[in-house]
XYZ file of C-alpha atoms in Angstrom:
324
model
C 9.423 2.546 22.454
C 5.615 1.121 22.224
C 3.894 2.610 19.155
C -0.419 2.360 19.047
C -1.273 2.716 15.612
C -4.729 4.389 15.508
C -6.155 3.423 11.695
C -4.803 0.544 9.778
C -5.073 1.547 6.020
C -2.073 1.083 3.672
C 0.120 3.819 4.973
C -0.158 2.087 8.527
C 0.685 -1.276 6.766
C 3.986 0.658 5.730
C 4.699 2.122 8.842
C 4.497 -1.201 10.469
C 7.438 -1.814 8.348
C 9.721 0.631 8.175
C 9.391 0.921 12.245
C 11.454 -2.391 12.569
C 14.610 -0.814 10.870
C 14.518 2.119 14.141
C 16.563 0.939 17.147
C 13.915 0.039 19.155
C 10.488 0.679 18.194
C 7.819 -1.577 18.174
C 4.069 -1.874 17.442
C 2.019 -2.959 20.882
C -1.684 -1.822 19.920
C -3.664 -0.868 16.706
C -7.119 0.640 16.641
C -9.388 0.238 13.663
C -13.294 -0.250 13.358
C -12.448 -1.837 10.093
C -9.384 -4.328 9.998
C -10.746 -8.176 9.792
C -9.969 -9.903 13.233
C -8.128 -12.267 10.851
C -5.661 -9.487 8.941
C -2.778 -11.326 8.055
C -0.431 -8.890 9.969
C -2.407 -9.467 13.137
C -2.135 -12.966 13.066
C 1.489 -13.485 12.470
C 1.606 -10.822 16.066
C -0.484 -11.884 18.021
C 1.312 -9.792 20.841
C -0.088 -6.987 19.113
C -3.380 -6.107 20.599
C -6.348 -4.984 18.607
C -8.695 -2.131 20.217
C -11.995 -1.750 17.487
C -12.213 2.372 19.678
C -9.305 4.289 19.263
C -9.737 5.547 22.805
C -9.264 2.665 24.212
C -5.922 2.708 22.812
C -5.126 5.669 24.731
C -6.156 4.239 27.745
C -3.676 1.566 27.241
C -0.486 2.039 29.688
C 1.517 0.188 27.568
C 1.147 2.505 24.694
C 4.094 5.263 24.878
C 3.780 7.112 21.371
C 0.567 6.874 18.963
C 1.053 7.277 15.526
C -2.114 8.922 13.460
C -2.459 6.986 10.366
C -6.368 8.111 9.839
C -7.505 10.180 6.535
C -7.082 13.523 6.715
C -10.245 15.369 8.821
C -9.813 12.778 11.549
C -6.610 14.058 12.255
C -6.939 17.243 14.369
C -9.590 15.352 17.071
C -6.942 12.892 17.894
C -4.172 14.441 18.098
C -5.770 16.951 20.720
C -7.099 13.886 22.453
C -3.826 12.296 22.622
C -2.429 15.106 24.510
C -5.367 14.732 27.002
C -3.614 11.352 27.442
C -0.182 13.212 27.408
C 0.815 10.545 24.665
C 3.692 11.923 21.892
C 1.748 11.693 18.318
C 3.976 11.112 14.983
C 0.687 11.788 12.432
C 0.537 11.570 9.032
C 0.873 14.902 6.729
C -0.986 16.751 6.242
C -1.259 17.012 10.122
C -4.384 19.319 9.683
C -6.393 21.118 7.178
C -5.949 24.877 8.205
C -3.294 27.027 9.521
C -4.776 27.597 12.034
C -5.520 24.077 13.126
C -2.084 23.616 13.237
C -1.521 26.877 15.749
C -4.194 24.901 17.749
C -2.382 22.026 17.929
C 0.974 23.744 19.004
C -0.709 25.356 21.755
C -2.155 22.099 22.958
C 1.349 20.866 22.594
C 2.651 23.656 24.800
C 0.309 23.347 27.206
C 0.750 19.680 27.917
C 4.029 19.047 27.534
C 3.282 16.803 24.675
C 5.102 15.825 21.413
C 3.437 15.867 17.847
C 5.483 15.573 14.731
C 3.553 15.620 11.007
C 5.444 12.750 9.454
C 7.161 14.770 6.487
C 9.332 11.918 5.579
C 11.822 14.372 2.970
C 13.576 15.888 5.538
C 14.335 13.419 7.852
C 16.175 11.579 5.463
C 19.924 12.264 5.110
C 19.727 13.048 1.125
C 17.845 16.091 2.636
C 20.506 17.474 5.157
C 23.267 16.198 2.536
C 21.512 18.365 -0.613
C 21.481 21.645 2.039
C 24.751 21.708 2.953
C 25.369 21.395 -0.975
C 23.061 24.376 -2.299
C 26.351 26.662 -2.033
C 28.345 24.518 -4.652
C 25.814 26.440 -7.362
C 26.116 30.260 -5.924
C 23.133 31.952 -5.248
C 19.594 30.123 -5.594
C 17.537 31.581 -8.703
C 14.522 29.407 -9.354
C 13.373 26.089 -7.918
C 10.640 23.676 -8.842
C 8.850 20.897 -8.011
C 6.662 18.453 -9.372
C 4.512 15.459 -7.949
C 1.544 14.371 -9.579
C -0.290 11.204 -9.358
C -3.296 9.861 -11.423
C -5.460 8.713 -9.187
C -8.374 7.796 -11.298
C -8.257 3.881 -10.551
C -8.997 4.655 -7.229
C -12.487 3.542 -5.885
C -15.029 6.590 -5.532
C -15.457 5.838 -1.804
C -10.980 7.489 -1.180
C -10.782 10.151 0.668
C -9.117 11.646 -2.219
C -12.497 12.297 -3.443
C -13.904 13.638 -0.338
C -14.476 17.187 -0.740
C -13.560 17.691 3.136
C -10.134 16.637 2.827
C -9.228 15.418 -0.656
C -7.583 16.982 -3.790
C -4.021 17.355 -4.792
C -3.389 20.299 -2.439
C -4.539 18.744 0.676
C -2.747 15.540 0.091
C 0.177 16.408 -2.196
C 1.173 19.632 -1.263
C 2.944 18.937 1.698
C 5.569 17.502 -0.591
C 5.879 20.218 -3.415
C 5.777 22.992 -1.112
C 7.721 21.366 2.283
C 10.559 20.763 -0.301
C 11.004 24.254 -0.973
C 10.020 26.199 2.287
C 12.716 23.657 3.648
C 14.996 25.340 1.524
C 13.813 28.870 1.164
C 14.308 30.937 4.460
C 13.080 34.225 3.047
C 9.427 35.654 2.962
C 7.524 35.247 0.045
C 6.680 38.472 -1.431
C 3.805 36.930 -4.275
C 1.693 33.864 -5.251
C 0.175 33.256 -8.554
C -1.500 30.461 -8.811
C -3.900 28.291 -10.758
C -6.248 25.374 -9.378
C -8.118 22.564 -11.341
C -11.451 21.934 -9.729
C -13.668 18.994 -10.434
C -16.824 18.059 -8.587
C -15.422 20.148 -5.428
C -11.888 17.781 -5.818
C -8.938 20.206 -6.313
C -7.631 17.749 -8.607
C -4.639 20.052 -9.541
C -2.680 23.029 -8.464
C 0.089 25.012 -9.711
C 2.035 27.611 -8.168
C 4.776 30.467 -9.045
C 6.392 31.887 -5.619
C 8.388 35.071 -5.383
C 10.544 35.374 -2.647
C 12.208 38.237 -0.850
C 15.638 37.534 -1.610
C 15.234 38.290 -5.445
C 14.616 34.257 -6.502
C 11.461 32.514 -7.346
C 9.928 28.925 -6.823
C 7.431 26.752 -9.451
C 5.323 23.823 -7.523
C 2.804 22.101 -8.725
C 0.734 18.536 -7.905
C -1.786 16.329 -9.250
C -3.851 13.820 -9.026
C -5.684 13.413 -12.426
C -2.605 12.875 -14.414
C 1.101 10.758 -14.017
C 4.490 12.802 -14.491
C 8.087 12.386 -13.309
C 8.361 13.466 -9.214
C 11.196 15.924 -9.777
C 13.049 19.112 -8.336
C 15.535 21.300 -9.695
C 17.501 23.805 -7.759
C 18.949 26.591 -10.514
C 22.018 28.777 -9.129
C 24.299 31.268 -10.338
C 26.820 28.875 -10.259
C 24.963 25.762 -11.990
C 21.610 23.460 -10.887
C 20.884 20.835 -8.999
C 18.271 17.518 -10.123
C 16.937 15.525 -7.700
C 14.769 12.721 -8.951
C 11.795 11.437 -6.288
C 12.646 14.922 -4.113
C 9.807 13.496 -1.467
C 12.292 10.454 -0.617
C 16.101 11.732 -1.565
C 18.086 8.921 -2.223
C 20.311 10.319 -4.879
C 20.906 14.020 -6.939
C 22.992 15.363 -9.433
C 24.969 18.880 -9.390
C 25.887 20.231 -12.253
C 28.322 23.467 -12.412
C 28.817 26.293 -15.142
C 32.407 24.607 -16.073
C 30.895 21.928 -17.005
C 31.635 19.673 -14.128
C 28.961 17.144 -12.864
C 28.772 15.806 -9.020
C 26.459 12.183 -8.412
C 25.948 12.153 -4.619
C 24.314 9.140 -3.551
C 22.417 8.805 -0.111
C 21.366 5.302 0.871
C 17.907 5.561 3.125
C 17.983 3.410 6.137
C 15.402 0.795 6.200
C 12.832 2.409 4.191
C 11.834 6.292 3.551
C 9.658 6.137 6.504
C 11.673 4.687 8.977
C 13.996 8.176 9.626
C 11.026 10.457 10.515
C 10.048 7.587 13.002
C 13.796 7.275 14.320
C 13.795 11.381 14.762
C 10.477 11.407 17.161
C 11.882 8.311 18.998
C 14.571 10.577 19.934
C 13.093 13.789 20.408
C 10.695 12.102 22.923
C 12.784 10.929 24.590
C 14.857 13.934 24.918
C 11.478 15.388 26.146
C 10.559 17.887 23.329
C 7.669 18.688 22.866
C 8.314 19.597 19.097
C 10.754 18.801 16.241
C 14.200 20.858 15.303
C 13.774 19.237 11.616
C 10.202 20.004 10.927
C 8.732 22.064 13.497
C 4.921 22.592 13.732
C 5.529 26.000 13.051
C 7.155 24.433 9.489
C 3.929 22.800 9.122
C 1.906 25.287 9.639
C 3.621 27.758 7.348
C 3.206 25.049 4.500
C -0.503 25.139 5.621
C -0.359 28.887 5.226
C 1.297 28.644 1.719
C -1.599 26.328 0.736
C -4.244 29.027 1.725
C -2.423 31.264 -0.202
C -2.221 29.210 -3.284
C -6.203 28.800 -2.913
C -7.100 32.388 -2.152
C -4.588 33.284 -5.500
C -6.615 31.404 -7.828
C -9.828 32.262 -6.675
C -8.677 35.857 -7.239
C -7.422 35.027 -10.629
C -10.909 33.258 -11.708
C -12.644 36.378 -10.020
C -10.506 38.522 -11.931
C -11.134 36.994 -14.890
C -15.074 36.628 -14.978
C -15.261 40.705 -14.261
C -12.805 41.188 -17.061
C -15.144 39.490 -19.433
């Protein structure tokens, strides 16, 4: 299948990677209005054409999926103008910035026929599907957490990171934190508190406790002003569960009551991009329009969580300044 890559930043540097591990995908076009005309990448393919308008791309018959590798606020306007094209999108999380961007997107999806996919990498990797079907080995789920925080202070003021519009932890990080455990977690959640770090407009950190409505609770929390170990753990009535790097599950450890400990390992084919890619090869080709794995009604119920989270600690600050 014939991939256009529209934006050629670092992620689309991976992706160009991990895409030669799927059965048969391939990269035919990029768009960029940046990438020098003698990129390294582009020069060792030179059957790779290079469009400097993205919808140009579009326009290109050769092209049969695009995949969205632009910074955040760019991501909505070409996704909907991919589906003009009728062209399946795989885009980089967070596929939009609102909840309701993302019903937008859906209905655009219905209405053409077209695939989109936000490429949430965790759960289209089998350590994923392997650490569901092993939640039951500790009983009942009590608490889970998650952690992923990245200091992102050598980064060069001009990131997006930084960009009020689209950066901060929450925006960029929190499709990990909280995808982990709403991929888990089928039951309503009754309660968010929450607590945000807020720098310059940058939500440089969040935090999050998350009551559900089948009696257990959830801790997530992401960064990017500070550096600490990207784990989960899964607490049961029957023992826990620690998975080290939960965003790319190559490996966990149960451990039960009795005192009994379980090492699953779960090699990741080709890299921990190149499943999600594999999954919308196949669903296009099946003709869906959307993902069984991570629908865009997943997505937009992490998008929801994240307005929650907000709202939450706004009400907490506001809460606070009457008190005093």
């Amino acid at each position: 299948m014939n991939f256009g890559i529209i934006g050629f930043g670092n992620i689309a540097h991976k992706f160009i990677q991990s895409i030669t591990s799927t059965d048969e995908g391939r990269v035919t076009a990029i768009a960029s209005r940046s990438v020098p005309e003698n990129d390294p990448y582009l020069a060792a393919h030179p059957q790779v054409k290079l469009y400097r308008d993205y919808e140009t791309l579009l326009q290109d018959p050769q092209v049969e999926a695009v995949y969205i590798a632009l910074t955040h606020k760019y991501h909505k306007e070409w996704i909907l103008r991919a589906m003009d094209y009728h062209i399946p999108v795989l885009c980089e999380k967070p596929l939009v910035l609102s909840s309701k961007d993302a019903a937008i997107i859906r209905t655009k999806g219905k209405d053409t026929g077209t695939y989109c996919l936000e490429a949430l990498k965790t759960k289209f990797n089998d350590g994923f599907q392997h650490l569901k079907k092993d939640l039951p080995l500790i009983g009942q789920i009590r608490h889970l957490k998650t952690s992923f925080c990245s200091d992102a202070s050598g980064m060069p003021p001009s990131c997006f990171l930084f960009d009020p519009e689209q950066g901060g932890a929450l925006n960029d990080i929190g499709s990990y934190a909280l995808g982990f455990i709403l991929g888990l977690c089928e039951d309503p959640i009754t309660n968010v508190k929450s607590t945000l770090k807020v720098r310059e407009g940058i939500e440089e950190y969040f935090s999050a406790d998350l009551v559900f409505s089948g009696g257990y609770t959830a801790f997530a929390e992401g960064a990017i002003d500070r550096r600490t170990d990207r784990t989960a753990l899964i607490q049961g009535t029957k023992g826990k569960i620690e998975v080290p790097l939960f965003n790319r599950i190559s490996s966990y450890t149960i451990t039960l009551q009795d005192g009994s400990v379980i090492r699953r390992e779960n090699p990741i084919l080709g890299d921990d991009m190149t499943m999600e890619i594999q999954a919308a090869i196949q669903d296009i080709k099946s003709g869906k329009t959307e993902s069984s794995v991570h629908s865009l009604e997943d997505t937009k119920n992490i998008l929801i969580l994240s307005e929650k989270i907000r709202e939450a600690a706004q009400t907490a600050v506001s809460s606070s300044i009457s008190c005093n």
